[in-house]
Amino acid sequence: MNRTTLSLIAGTVALAAITGFAGLSEPDASGTDTAEAAAVLPVERSGLLCPAPSASDLAETTYTSFTPVTKGAGSDGSAQLQAAPRKSTDTAATEDDEKTPEDGRTTDKADTDKADDDKKTAAKPVLTPKAPGTPVTGKTSGADGPALVGTAEGGFAPGWTVQQTTQVTAGNGRGLLGVTCAAPDTEFWFPGVSTAADRTDYVHLTNPDDSAAVADIELYGKDGAVVTTVGEDLTIPAHSTEPILLSTLTGEKQDDLTVHVNVRSGRVGAAVQALDDKLGGDWLAASTDPAGTLVVPGIPKDATAVRLVVFAPGDADADLKVQLAAPTGLITPAGQETLHVKGGTTTAVDLGDVTRGEAGSLVLTPADGPAPVVAAVRVVRGKGDKQESAFIPATAQVGARASVTGNGAKDTTLSLTAPTGTAKVKVTASAGTGGGTAASQTYTIKQGTTQDVQLPVPAGLKGTYALTVENLTAGTPVYASRTLTVTDGGIPGFTVQTLPDDRGTVAVPEADEDLRVLQK
C-alpha cells in the first residue's frame, strides 16, 4: 500500500470521526438494505427571527421564550435573542462628515456613532432563557423595538419557540398584534395582503447570517402578476432587518393580493405587518407550502366577518371544495360550496359570520383534481367603530408536537381540529414565567370536528405560560391554533397563531464504518 493510499485512508477515518461515519457503508451486494431504522434524535441547534414589532410610540411589546422538555436532549446548551439593527436608508452627507486620509472617502460621524451603538445593543441579549420547561419573558416599549435574531443550542434547541405580542392603544393598526418568531427560509407565500388606501402593509425581511441576502418580492392580484417597480434584487445586509412598504412597489390599489418572497441568495425570516385605518392590525405569518388540501384552524366563534383569500401558483386552475369543521362535523357554508381560482391569480370570498357562535376551522379540498394553492383568512371581531382584525394562514399539521407561549389564565383559547379521523391529543400547560406547576390533559377530537378545549391552567400560576400539543394518534392529522384576546376601550383586540410541528427531532440514519469502499 503506497503513501498516497495511507494518507487517503487516514483522512477518511478522521472525517468519519466527526460525521459519525455517515455515508461510509458499502451497500449490500444482494441489493438488500441492511441499515437499521433511523434513530429519532433531538435537534442540537435552532434559529428564530422576530420582526421589528411596531412603529408606534404607544406600542408595548412582550417577548416570551419557551423550550419544551425533550427526551434525550442534553442538559447543557443555551438560547438567546439579540437585536438586529434596522438598515438605515439615510445616505445624505452632513456637516459632521470627515475625510479619510488614505482614500479621500467621507464618513458620517453620526452614522458611525449609531453603528457603534447598534453593535453595543446587539452584543447584549434581549432575552436569555434559563431552563427548558419554563418560559421566560421580556418587554420593550415604543417605536424603537428592534427585530431579534435568536439561536438555541443543546438542550434549549428542540422545539424552541418565541412569541412576540404587541398592544397598540391608538392610531393606525391599533389593537393586539402577535406573531410566532420563525426560522429563516428561502421562500414565503402571504395571501391576504393589500395595497388599498385604508391599509398600510409592510413585509419585514430579516437576515441572520454573516453575508448579505438577495430577495425578490412578487405581487399577485385578481388578474395575475402585478407590475412592480423595485421588487427585484432587494439586498438585505448581514445581521439586519428591512421593512418594505408594499404600496411603494406598485401604484395599483387592490384589496386582496398575494406576496411571494423568493430568496435568490442566502436566507431570511419574513412576516407581513398589516395595519388598517379602522379595523386595527396584526401580523400575517406565511402560509404553509402550496398544496391541494389546506386547513385554516381556529376561527374565533364570535367572528363577525371572515374573508378567505386563496392563490394558485403556476398555470393550473384550482377548484376547491370549501367546508367548515364545526363542533358537530363538517358542514358547507351556504352559497360557498366551491371556489374557482384561476392559475396565477388571487381570489377572495366573504364568508360572513360563518362560525355562527361555534368553534370552526376551514378545510379546503380539491373539487375536481388537485391543484396546489396557498390560503389565509382575515377575521374581524366586534361591530361599528369597535372592530379589530387578525389573520390566520393555512398551516401544517401539529405532527408529533407543537408549542405556543405567552398564554394568560383567562385570555387564551386553544382550537384543535381533526379533519380526516378521530384523534387523541395531549395538551400540557407549563409552569408560569413567575411560578406555578405544570398540568396536562388529554382530549378526543372526533373526525371532521373542531373543539375549543378547556385548558389545563397550571396550579399557582404566576405570569404567562406555554402550551405544548402532542398528537397521540399516529397517521391522523391534527391542526391547532391559539387565540389571545384583550379588550381595551370596548375594542375586542385579538391575535391568532397556528401550531405547526416544532421540528424538534430529526431522523438520523444508522451508519457503520466500512473502509472497503476505499479499495475499489
Short mmCIF file of C-alpha atoms in Angstrom, two decimals:
data_model
loop_
_atom_site.label_atom_id
_atom_site.label_comp_id
_atom_site.label_asym_id
_atom_site.label_seq_id
_atom_site.Cartn_x
_atom_site.Cartn_y
_atom_site.Cartn_z
CA MET A 1 0.00 0.00 0.00
CA ASN A 2 1.60 3.32 -1.06
CA ARG A 3 1.82 6.53 0.96
CA THR A 4 -0.97 8.22 -1.01
CA THR A 5 -3.42 5.44 -0.16
CA LEU A 6 -2.44 5.56 3.52
CA SER A 7 -2.98 9.32 3.62
CA LEU A 8 -6.38 8.98 1.98
CA ILE A 9 -7.48 6.35 4.50
CA ALA A 10 -6.23 8.41 7.43
CA GLY A 11 -8.11 11.47 6.21
CA THR A 12 -11.27 9.49 5.69
CA VAL A 13 -11.11 7.99 9.17
CA ALA A 14 -10.71 11.47 10.66
CA LEU A 15 -13.71 12.74 8.69
CA ALA A 16 -15.77 9.74 9.80
CA ALA A 17 -14.98 10.51 13.43
CA ILE A 18 -16.54 13.93 13.01
CA THR A 19 -19.56 12.92 10.96
CA GLY A 20 -20.39 9.67 12.74
CA PHE A 21 -19.29 7.63 9.71
CA ALA A 22 -22.38 8.73 7.82
CA GLY A 23 -22.27 7.61 4.21
CA LEU A 24 -19.25 5.29 4.58
CA SER A 25 -21.06 1.94 4.48
CA GLU A 26 -20.97 -0.04 1.24
CA PRO A 27 -24.39 -1.28 0.04
CA ASP A 28 -25.01 -5.00 0.44
CA ALA A 29 -24.12 -6.90 -2.73
CA SER A 30 -27.52 -8.56 -2.79
CA GLY A 31 -29.22 -5.20 -3.07
CA THR A 32 -30.93 -5.66 0.30
CA ASP A 33 -30.89 -2.63 2.58
CA THR A 34 -29.14 -3.82 5.74
CA ALA A 35 -29.12 -0.45 7.52
CA GLU A 36 -31.03 -0.27 10.77
CA ALA A 37 -34.03 2.01 11.16
CA ALA A 38 -33.19 5.69 11.54
CA ALA A 39 -32.89 6.94 15.10
CA VAL A 40 -35.07 9.91 16.03
CA LEU A 41 -32.88 12.35 17.95
CA PRO A 42 -33.39 15.88 19.30
CA VAL A 43 -32.03 18.68 17.14
CA GLU A 44 -28.96 20.39 18.56
CA ARG A 45 -29.34 23.88 17.10
CA SER A 46 -32.33 26.12 16.26
CA GLY A 47 -32.61 29.62 14.87
CA LEU A 48 -35.56 32.04 15.11
CA LEU A 49 -36.19 35.56 13.81
CA CYS A 50 -38.63 38.12 15.22
CA PRO A 51 -39.62 41.18 13.12
CA ALA A 52 -39.39 44.73 14.47
CA PRO A 53 -42.64 44.97 16.49
CA SER A 54 -44.09 48.41 15.77
CA ALA A 55 -43.51 51.95 14.55
CA SER A 56 -45.95 53.36 17.13
CA ASP A 57 -44.75 55.28 20.17
CA LEU A 58 -47.72 53.75 22.03
CA ALA A 59 -46.59 50.15 21.44
CA GLU A 60 -45.98 47.82 24.37
CA THR A 61 -44.28 44.60 23.30
CA THR A 62 -43.74 41.37 25.23
CA TYR A 63 -41.42 38.55 24.14
CA THR A 64 -41.84 35.10 25.65
CA SER A 65 -39.41 32.22 25.05
CA PHE A 66 -40.02 28.53 25.76
CA THR A 67 -38.38 25.18 25.09
CA PRO A 68 -40.38 22.04 25.93
CA VAL A 69 -38.60 19.29 27.84
CA THR A 70 -37.47 16.74 25.23
CA LYS A 71 -36.45 13.17 25.99
CA GLY A 72 -32.85 12.53 25.01
CA ALA A 73 -31.89 16.21 24.81
CA GLY A 74 -28.66 17.25 26.51
CA SER A 75 -28.65 19.06 29.82
CA ASP A 76 -26.27 21.75 28.58
CA GLY A 77 -26.69 24.45 25.97
CA SER A 78 -28.17 27.95 25.86
CA ALA A 79 -30.55 30.23 23.97
CA GLN A 80 -30.63 33.96 23.46
CA LEU A 81 -32.27 36.70 21.40
CA GLN A 82 -30.22 39.64 20.17
CA ALA A 83 -31.20 42.84 18.37
CA ALA A 84 -30.74 43.07 14.60
CA PRO A 85 -30.07 46.66 13.51
CA ARG A 86 -32.56 48.16 11.08
CA LYS A 87 -30.96 49.15 7.80
CA SER A 88 -30.55 52.92 7.52
CA THR A 89 -31.74 54.48 4.25
CA ASP A 90 -30.36 57.97 5.02
CA THR A 91 -27.31 58.41 2.83
CA ALA A 92 -27.17 62.22 2.82
CA ALA A 93 -23.93 63.83 3.93
CA THR A 94 -23.88 66.16 6.93
CA GLU A 95 -21.61 68.90 8.18
CA ASP A 96 -20.03 66.33 10.50
CA ASP A 97 -18.59 64.37 7.56
CA GLU A 98 -14.87 63.74 7.91
CA LYS A 99 -12.35 62.79 5.23
CA THR A 100 -10.31 59.62 5.43
CA PRO A 101 -6.69 60.50 4.58
CA GLU A 102 -5.95 57.19 2.86
CA ASP A 103 -8.52 57.35 0.06
CA GLY A 104 -10.36 60.65 0.37
CA ARG A 105 -13.75 58.99 1.04
CA THR A 106 -16.13 60.60 3.51
CA THR A 107 -17.68 59.04 6.59
CA ASP A 108 -20.66 60.36 8.51
CA LYS A 109 -19.68 60.65 12.17
CA ALA A 110 -23.32 60.37 13.26
CA ASP A 111 -23.76 57.16 11.25
CA THR A 112 -20.54 55.78 12.70
CA ASP A 113 -21.70 56.53 16.24
CA LYS A 114 -25.07 54.91 15.51
CA ALA A 115 -23.35 51.82 14.10
CA ASP A 116 -21.30 51.58 17.28
CA ASP A 117 -24.48 51.89 19.34
CA ASP A 118 -26.11 49.15 17.24
CA LYS A 119 -23.13 46.88 17.91
CA LYS A 120 -23.38 47.53 21.65
CA THR A 121 -27.13 46.83 21.56
CA ALA A 122 -26.65 43.64 19.56
CA ALA A 123 -23.91 42.46 21.90
CA LYS A 124 -26.32 42.35 24.86
CA PRO A 125 -29.02 39.66 24.62
CA VAL A 126 -32.57 40.99 24.78
CA LEU A 127 -33.79 37.71 26.26
CA THR A 128 -31.91 34.74 27.73
CA PRO A 129 -33.94 31.63 28.67
CA LYS A 130 -32.87 29.89 31.89
CA ALA A 131 -34.05 26.27 31.53
CA PRO A 132 -36.24 24.06 29.28
CA GLY A 133 -39.77 23.58 30.58
CA THR A 134 -40.18 27.09 31.98
CA PRO A 135 -40.95 30.17 29.84
CA VAL A 136 -39.13 33.45 30.29
CA THR A 137 -40.34 36.88 29.25
CA GLY A 138 -39.01 40.33 28.40
CA LYS A 139 -40.54 43.66 27.36
CA THR A 140 -39.88 46.72 25.26
CA SER A 141 -41.83 49.96 24.70
CA GLY A 142 -42.29 52.46 21.92
CA ALA A 143 -41.29 52.54 18.29
CA ASP A 144 -37.65 51.57 18.74
CA GLY A 145 -38.15 47.86 19.41
CA PRO A 146 -35.68 46.03 17.17
CA ALA A 147 -36.00 42.87 15.13
CA LEU A 148 -34.44 39.96 17.00
CA VAL A 149 -32.14 37.17 15.88
CA GLY A 150 -32.26 34.10 18.12
CA THR A 151 -30.11 31.00 18.46
CA ALA A 152 -30.64 27.98 20.71
CA GLU A 153 -28.20 25.13 21.18
CA GLY A 154 -28.04 21.84 23.07
CA GLY A 155 -30.97 21.13 25.37
CA PHE A 156 -32.58 24.50 24.54
CA ALA A 157 -32.87 23.78 20.80
CA PRO A 158 -35.58 21.07 20.37
CA GLY A 159 -38.96 22.74 19.89
CA TRP A 160 -37.74 26.22 20.86
CA THR A 161 -40.47 28.83 20.31
CA VAL A 162 -40.71 32.59 20.86
CA GLN A 163 -43.90 34.66 20.88
CA GLN A 164 -43.91 38.41 20.14
CA THR A 165 -47.09 40.20 21.26
CA THR A 166 -47.64 43.96 20.90
CA GLN A 167 -50.51 46.09 22.14
CA VAL A 168 -51.10 49.46 20.47
CA THR A 169 -53.79 51.56 22.15
CA ALA A 170 -54.48 54.09 19.39
CA GLY A 171 -53.66 55.10 15.85
CA ASN A 172 -53.24 53.17 12.62
CA GLY A 173 -53.19 49.45 13.35
CA ARG A 174 -54.28 49.82 16.97
CA GLY A 175 -55.12 46.59 18.79
CA LEU A 176 -53.28 43.36 19.62
CA LEU A 177 -50.60 42.20 17.20
CA GLY A 178 -48.96 38.81 17.64
CA VAL A 179 -46.52 36.63 15.75
CA THR A 180 -44.58 33.45 16.40
CA CYS A 181 -40.94 34.14 15.61
CA ALA A 182 -39.99 31.90 12.69
CA ALA A 183 -36.97 30.09 11.31
CA PRO A 184 -35.18 31.60 8.31
CA ASP A 185 -36.05 30.16 4.90
CA THR A 186 -35.79 30.86 1.17
CA GLU A 187 -39.44 31.10 0.07
CA PHE A 188 -42.63 32.53 1.60
CA TRP A 189 -46.27 32.97 0.49
CA PHE A 190 -48.56 35.61 2.05
CA PRO A 191 -52.14 35.59 0.68
CA GLY A 192 -54.25 38.35 2.22
CA VAL A 193 -52.08 41.45 1.90
CA SER A 194 -53.39 44.70 0.45
CA THR A 195 -52.36 47.99 -1.15
CA ALA A 196 -55.80 49.58 -0.63
CA ALA A 197 -55.96 53.18 0.60
CA ASP A 198 -57.00 52.17 4.13
CA ARG A 199 -54.22 49.59 4.52
CA THR A 200 -50.54 50.04 5.35
CA ASP A 201 -48.81 46.69 4.82
CA TYR A 202 -45.11 46.05 5.34
CA VAL A 203 -43.19 42.89 4.56
CA HIS A 204 -40.35 42.55 7.08
CA LEU A 205 -37.23 40.71 5.91
CA THR A 206 -34.56 39.82 8.48
CA ASN A 207 -31.17 38.34 7.60
CA PRO A 208 -29.47 36.36 10.42
CA ASP A 209 -26.31 35.42 8.53
CA ASP A 210 -22.84 36.87 8.03
CA SER A 211 -23.35 37.69 4.35
CA ALA A 212 -25.99 39.74 2.53
CA ALA A 213 -29.17 38.08 1.25
CA VAL A 214 -30.86 38.94 -2.06
CA ALA A 215 -34.62 38.52 -2.48
CA ASP A 216 -37.43 39.24 -4.93
CA ILE A 217 -40.91 40.35 -3.85
CA GLU A 218 -43.69 39.43 -6.29
CA LEU A 219 -47.31 40.54 -6.04
CA TYR A 220 -50.31 38.67 -7.48
CA GLY A 221 -53.83 40.08 -7.70
CA LYS A 222 -57.17 39.17 -9.22
CA ASP A 223 -55.77 39.45 -12.77
CA GLY A 224 -52.40 37.80 -12.15
CA ALA A 225 -48.94 39.21 -11.61
CA VAL A 226 -48.81 42.88 -10.60
CA VAL A 227 -46.10 45.02 -12.18
CA THR A 228 -43.70 46.26 -9.50
CA THR A 229 -41.06 48.97 -9.72
CA VAL A 230 -38.43 47.95 -7.17
CA GLY A 231 -39.43 44.43 -6.16
CA GLU A 232 -36.41 42.62 -7.62
CA ASP A 233 -32.86 42.14 -6.31
CA LEU A 234 -33.56 43.58 -2.86
CA THR A 235 -30.46 43.35 -0.71
CA ILE A 236 -30.80 42.65 3.00
CA PRO A 237 -27.41 43.26 4.65
CA ALA A 238 -25.93 40.75 7.06
CA HIS A 239 -27.45 40.73 10.57
CA SER A 240 -30.06 43.35 9.71
CA THR A 241 -33.76 43.82 9.02
CA GLU A 242 -35.58 45.60 6.21
CA PRO A 243 -39.28 46.66 6.44
CA ILE A 244 -40.66 47.24 2.93
CA LEU A 245 -43.91 49.14 2.41
CA LEU A 246 -45.86 47.21 -0.23
CA SER A 247 -47.58 50.29 -1.65
CA THR A 248 -44.15 51.60 -2.73
CA LEU A 249 -43.71 48.59 -5.01
CA THR A 250 -46.72 49.34 -7.21
CA GLY A 251 -49.20 52.09 -7.97
CA GLU A 252 -52.11 49.63 -8.19
CA LYS A 253 -54.63 49.70 -5.34
CA GLN A 254 -56.04 46.23 -4.70
CA ASP A 255 -57.86 44.89 -1.66
CA ASP A 256 -56.62 41.30 -1.94
CA LEU A 257 -53.12 40.39 -3.01
CA THR A 258 -50.64 37.58 -2.50
CA VAL A 259 -46.99 38.30 -1.77
CA HIS A 260 -44.35 35.81 -2.85
CA VAL A 261 -40.91 36.30 -1.31
CA ASN A 262 -38.25 34.37 -3.22
CA VAL A 263 -34.73 34.49 -1.77
CA ARG A 264 -32.13 34.23 -4.51
CA SER A 265 -29.10 34.26 -2.24
CA GLY A 266 -28.86 33.48 1.47
CA ARG A 267 -31.92 33.10 3.67
CA VAL A 268 -34.24 35.42 5.60
CA GLY A 269 -37.10 35.48 8.03
CA ALA A 270 -40.27 37.04 6.63
CA ALA A 271 -43.57 38.29 8.05
CA VAL A 272 -46.17 40.84 6.94
CA GLN A 273 -47.46 43.56 9.25
CA ALA A 274 -50.94 44.59 8.05
CA LEU A 275 -52.30 47.83 9.54
CA ASP A 276 -55.83 49.11 8.87
CA ASP A 277 -57.15 52.62 9.49
CA LYS A 278 -60.41 51.33 11.01
CA LEU A 279 -60.03 47.61 11.69
CA GLY A 280 -56.81 47.58 13.68
CA GLY A 281 -53.88 45.43 12.66
CA ASP A 282 -51.98 42.20 13.10
CA TRP A 283 -49.15 40.12 11.73
CA LEU A 284 -49.75 37.78 8.82
CA ALA A 285 -47.47 34.73 9.02
CA ALA A 286 -46.57 32.78 5.89
CA SER A 287 -49.00 30.17 4.59
CA THR A 288 -47.84 26.57 4.54
CA ASP A 289 -46.35 25.37 1.24
CA PRO A 290 -48.71 25.15 -1.77
CA ALA A 291 -50.87 22.01 -1.56
CA GLY A 292 -54.13 20.62 -2.88
CA THR A 293 -55.67 20.30 0.60
CA LEU A 294 -55.32 23.04 3.22
CA VAL A 295 -56.63 23.67 6.73
CA VAL A 296 -57.12 27.07 8.38
CA PRO A 297 -57.68 26.21 12.05
CA GLY A 298 -59.31 28.07 14.91
CA ILE A 299 -61.54 30.83 13.56
CA PRO A 300 -62.91 32.59 16.67
CA LYS A 301 -66.50 31.61 17.37
CA ASP A 302 -67.58 35.26 17.76
CA ALA A 303 -66.14 36.34 14.40
CA THR A 304 -68.43 38.86 12.71
CA ALA A 305 -66.70 38.65 9.31
CA VAL A 306 -64.40 36.10 7.69
CA ARG A 307 -62.69 36.72 4.34
CA LEU A 308 -60.93 33.81 2.63
CA VAL A 309 -58.05 34.65 0.26
CA VAL A 310 -56.60 31.92 -1.99
CA PHE A 311 -53.80 31.99 -4.57
CA ALA A 312 -52.97 29.31 -7.15
CA PRO A 313 -49.28 29.35 -8.15
CA GLY A 314 -48.45 28.38 -11.72
CA ASP A 315 -50.79 28.00 -14.67
CA ALA A 316 -53.19 25.34 -13.37
CA ASP A 317 -56.64 26.42 -12.19
CA ALA A 318 -57.87 25.14 -8.83
CA ASP A 319 -61.43 24.16 -7.98
CA LEU A 320 -61.82 23.84 -4.24
CA LYS A 321 -64.48 22.42 -2.00
CA VAL A 322 -64.96 24.76 0.98
CA GLN A 323 -66.07 23.21 4.29
CA LEU A 324 -66.22 24.29 7.90
CA ALA A 325 -65.15 21.80 10.57
CA ALA A 326 -67.60 22.69 13.36
CA PRO A 327 -68.07 21.01 16.77
CA THR A 328 -70.63 18.64 15.21
CA GLY A 329 -68.76 17.80 11.99
CA LEU A 330 -68.03 19.10 8.50
CA ILE A 331 -70.58 21.48 7.01
CA THR A 332 -70.67 23.50 3.79
CA PRO A 333 -71.21 27.27 4.05
CA ALA A 334 -74.41 28.23 2.27
CA GLY A 335 -73.71 29.60 -1.21
CA GLN A 336 -69.98 28.87 -0.96
CA GLU A 337 -69.83 25.18 -1.79
CA THR A 338 -66.91 25.55 -4.21
CA LEU A 339 -64.32 28.16 -5.10
CA HIS A 340 -62.67 28.52 -8.50
CA VAL A 341 -59.18 30.02 -8.53
CA LYS A 342 -57.59 30.77 -11.89
CA GLY A 343 -53.91 29.82 -12.13
CA GLY A 344 -51.57 32.65 -11.22
CA THR A 345 -54.30 34.77 -9.63
CA THR A 346 -55.61 35.66 -6.18
CA THR A 347 -59.29 35.05 -5.39
CA ALA A 348 -61.13 36.29 -2.29
CA VAL A 349 -64.57 35.46 -0.94
CA ASP A 350 -66.53 36.82 2.03
CA LEU A 351 -67.88 34.07 4.30
CA GLY A 352 -69.59 36.43 6.76
CA ASP A 353 -70.14 35.14 10.28
CA VAL A 354 -69.52 31.58 9.08
CA THR A 355 -68.84 30.13 12.56
CA ARG A 356 -72.22 31.35 13.95
CA GLY A 357 -71.09 31.30 17.57
CA GLU A 358 -69.28 27.97 17.47
CA ALA A 359 -65.67 26.89 17.12
CA GLY A 360 -64.69 26.32 13.48
CA SER A 361 -61.88 25.67 11.04
CA LEU A 362 -61.88 25.96 7.25
CA VAL A 363 -61.00 22.84 5.27
CA LEU A 364 -60.16 23.27 1.57
CA THR A 365 -60.03 20.15 -0.59
CA PRO A 366 -59.88 19.57 -4.36
CA ALA A 367 -63.31 19.55 -6.01
CA ASP A 368 -62.06 18.46 -9.44
CA GLY A 369 -58.47 17.22 -9.44
CA PRO A 370 -55.74 18.51 -7.12
CA ALA A 371 -54.01 21.80 -7.86
CA PRO A 372 -51.66 23.44 -5.34
CA VAL A 373 -52.84 26.60 -3.59
CA VAL A 374 -51.95 28.79 -0.61
CA ALA A 375 -54.56 30.43 1.60
CA ALA A 376 -55.29 32.63 4.60
CA VAL A 377 -58.32 34.23 6.22
CA ARG A 378 -58.86 37.68 7.63
CA VAL A 379 -61.09 37.60 10.70
CA VAL A 380 -62.98 40.58 12.17
CA ARG A 381 -64.46 40.72 15.67
CA GLY A 382 -66.70 43.48 17.06
CA LYS A 383 -69.07 45.90 15.36
CA GLY A 384 -69.21 49.51 14.19
CA ASP A 385 -66.23 51.59 15.27
CA LYS A 386 -65.16 48.93 17.79
CA GLN A 387 -63.80 46.32 15.41
CA GLU A 388 -60.47 44.54 15.35
CA SER A 389 -58.95 42.19 12.75
CA ALA A 390 -56.47 39.33 12.67
CA PHE A 391 -55.12 36.82 10.16
CA ILE A 392 -54.92 33.03 10.17
CA PRO A 393 -52.83 31.34 7.44
CA ALA A 394 -53.28 27.79 6.26
CA THR A 395 -50.85 25.76 8.32
CA ALA A 396 -49.06 22.43 8.54
CA GLN A 397 -50.37 19.83 10.98
CA VAL A 398 -49.22 19.60 14.60
CA GLY A 399 -47.25 16.45 13.77
CA ALA A 400 -45.62 14.89 16.80
CA ARG A 401 -45.55 18.08 18.88
CA ALA A 402 -46.01 21.83 18.76
CA SER A 403 -45.81 24.61 21.34
CA VAL A 404 -47.03 28.18 21.73
CA THR A 405 -46.25 30.53 24.58
CA GLY A 406 -47.39 33.84 26.04
CA ASN A 407 -50.71 32.45 27.30
CA GLY A 408 -52.67 34.06 30.14
CA ALA A 409 -55.01 32.43 32.64
CA LYS A 410 -58.21 33.90 31.14
CA ASP A 411 -57.32 35.32 27.73
CA THR A 412 -56.35 32.17 25.81
CA THR A 413 -58.33 29.81 23.55
CA LEU A 414 -56.83 26.67 22.04
CA SER A 415 -58.61 25.21 18.99
CA LEU A 416 -57.99 21.65 17.79
CA THR A 417 -59.34 20.08 14.60
CA ALA A 418 -59.04 16.59 13.10
CA PRO A 419 -60.45 16.74 9.55
CA THR A 420 -59.96 13.12 8.44
CA GLY A 421 -60.10 10.93 11.54
CA THR A 422 -60.67 10.83 15.29
CA ALA A 423 -57.53 11.70 17.26
CA LYS A 424 -56.33 11.80 20.83
CA VAL A 425 -54.38 14.92 21.74
CA LYS A 426 -52.37 15.64 24.87
CA VAL A 427 -52.10 19.28 25.96
CA THR A 428 -49.55 20.34 28.57
CA ALA A 429 -49.55 23.74 30.25
CA SER A 430 -46.09 24.65 31.53
CA ALA A 431 -45.19 26.43 34.72
CA GLY A 432 -45.65 30.19 34.50
CA THR A 433 -42.96 32.78 33.92
CA GLY A 434 -43.31 33.73 37.60
CA GLY A 435 -44.12 30.33 39.07
CA GLY A 436 -46.68 27.54 39.09
CA THR A 437 -46.93 23.81 38.49
CA ALA A 438 -47.31 22.25 35.03
CA ALA A 439 -50.56 20.42 34.22
CA SER A 440 -51.68 18.10 31.40
CA GLN A 441 -54.94 16.84 29.93
CA THR A 442 -55.86 14.51 27.06
CA TYR A 443 -58.73 15.22 24.64
CA THR A 444 -60.51 13.21 21.97
CA ILE A 445 -61.18 15.20 18.79
CA LYS A 446 -63.79 13.48 16.64
CA GLN A 447 -63.36 13.19 12.90
CA GLY A 448 -64.28 16.33 10.97
CA THR A 449 -64.74 18.49 14.07
CA THR A 450 -63.14 21.49 15.77
CA GLN A 451 -63.09 21.93 19.53
CA ASP A 452 -62.16 24.91 21.67
CA VAL A 453 -60.80 22.87 24.59
CA GLN A 454 -60.89 23.72 28.29
CA LEU A 455 -57.23 24.37 29.07
CA PRO A 456 -55.34 22.77 31.97
CA VAL A 457 -54.19 26.03 33.60
CA PRO A 458 -51.12 25.48 35.85
CA ALA A 459 -51.78 25.41 39.59
CA GLY A 460 -50.46 28.51 41.35
CA LEU A 461 -49.88 30.24 38.02
CA LYS A 462 -47.90 33.47 38.06
CA GLY A 463 -47.25 35.28 34.81
CA THR A 464 -47.87 33.62 31.43
CA TYR A 465 -47.36 30.02 30.42
CA ALA A 466 -46.70 27.82 27.38
CA LEU A 467 -48.93 25.19 25.80
CA THR A 468 -47.48 22.05 24.23
CA VAL A 469 -49.75 19.98 21.98
CA GLU A 470 -48.90 16.33 21.18
CA ASN A 471 -50.79 14.19 18.70
CA LEU A 472 -51.11 10.70 20.23
CA THR A 473 -52.79 9.13 17.19
CA ALA A 474 -50.26 8.23 14.52
CA GLY A 475 -51.44 8.73 10.96
CA THR A 476 -54.34 11.04 11.86
CA PRO A 477 -53.54 14.70 11.19
CA VAL A 478 -54.40 17.29 13.82
CA TYR A 479 -54.30 21.06 13.29
CA ALA A 480 -54.25 23.71 16.00
CA SER A 481 -54.27 27.43 16.69
CA ARG A 482 -54.19 29.66 19.75
CA THR A 483 -56.16 32.90 20.16
CA LEU A 484 -55.14 35.64 22.60
CA THR A 485 -57.74 38.28 23.46
CA VAL A 486 -57.70 41.60 25.29
CA THR A 487 -60.40 44.28 25.47
CA ASP A 488 -59.30 47.91 25.56
CA GLY A 489 -61.82 50.73 25.46
CA GLY A 490 -64.53 48.32 24.33
CA ILE A 491 -62.46 47.17 21.34
CA PRO A 492 -62.02 43.35 21.26
CA GLY A 493 -58.32 43.09 20.48
CA PHE A 494 -57.11 39.64 19.47
CA THR A 495 -54.41 37.72 17.62
CA VAL A 496 -54.22 34.12 16.39
CA GLN A 497 -51.14 31.90 15.99
CA THR A 498 -51.11 28.45 14.38
CA LEU A 499 -49.19 25.48 15.82
CA PRO A 500 -47.31 23.53 13.13
CA ASP A 501 -44.89 20.74 14.07
CA ASP A 502 -41.94 22.16 16.03
CA ARG A 503 -39.38 20.01 14.17
CA GLY A 504 -37.70 19.36 17.49
CA THR A 505 -36.41 15.97 16.40
CA VAL A 506 -34.68 14.64 13.31
CA ALA A 507 -34.27 11.14 11.87
CA VAL A 508 -30.60 10.12 11.82
CA PRO A 509 -29.84 7.01 9.71
CA GLU A 510 -27.79 4.27 11.34
CA ALA A 511 -24.38 4.03 9.62
CA ASP A 512 -21.23 1.99 10.15
CA GLU A 513 -17.61 2.42 9.21
CA ASP A 514 -16.60 0.36 6.17
CA LEU A 515 -13.24 1.22 4.60
CA ARG A 516 -13.60 -1.34 1.79
CA VAL A 517 -15.04 1.43 -0.37
CA LEU A 518 -11.54 2.93 -0.48
CA GLN A 519 -10.06 -0.20 -2.03
CA LYS A 520 -12.23 -0.20 -5.13
#
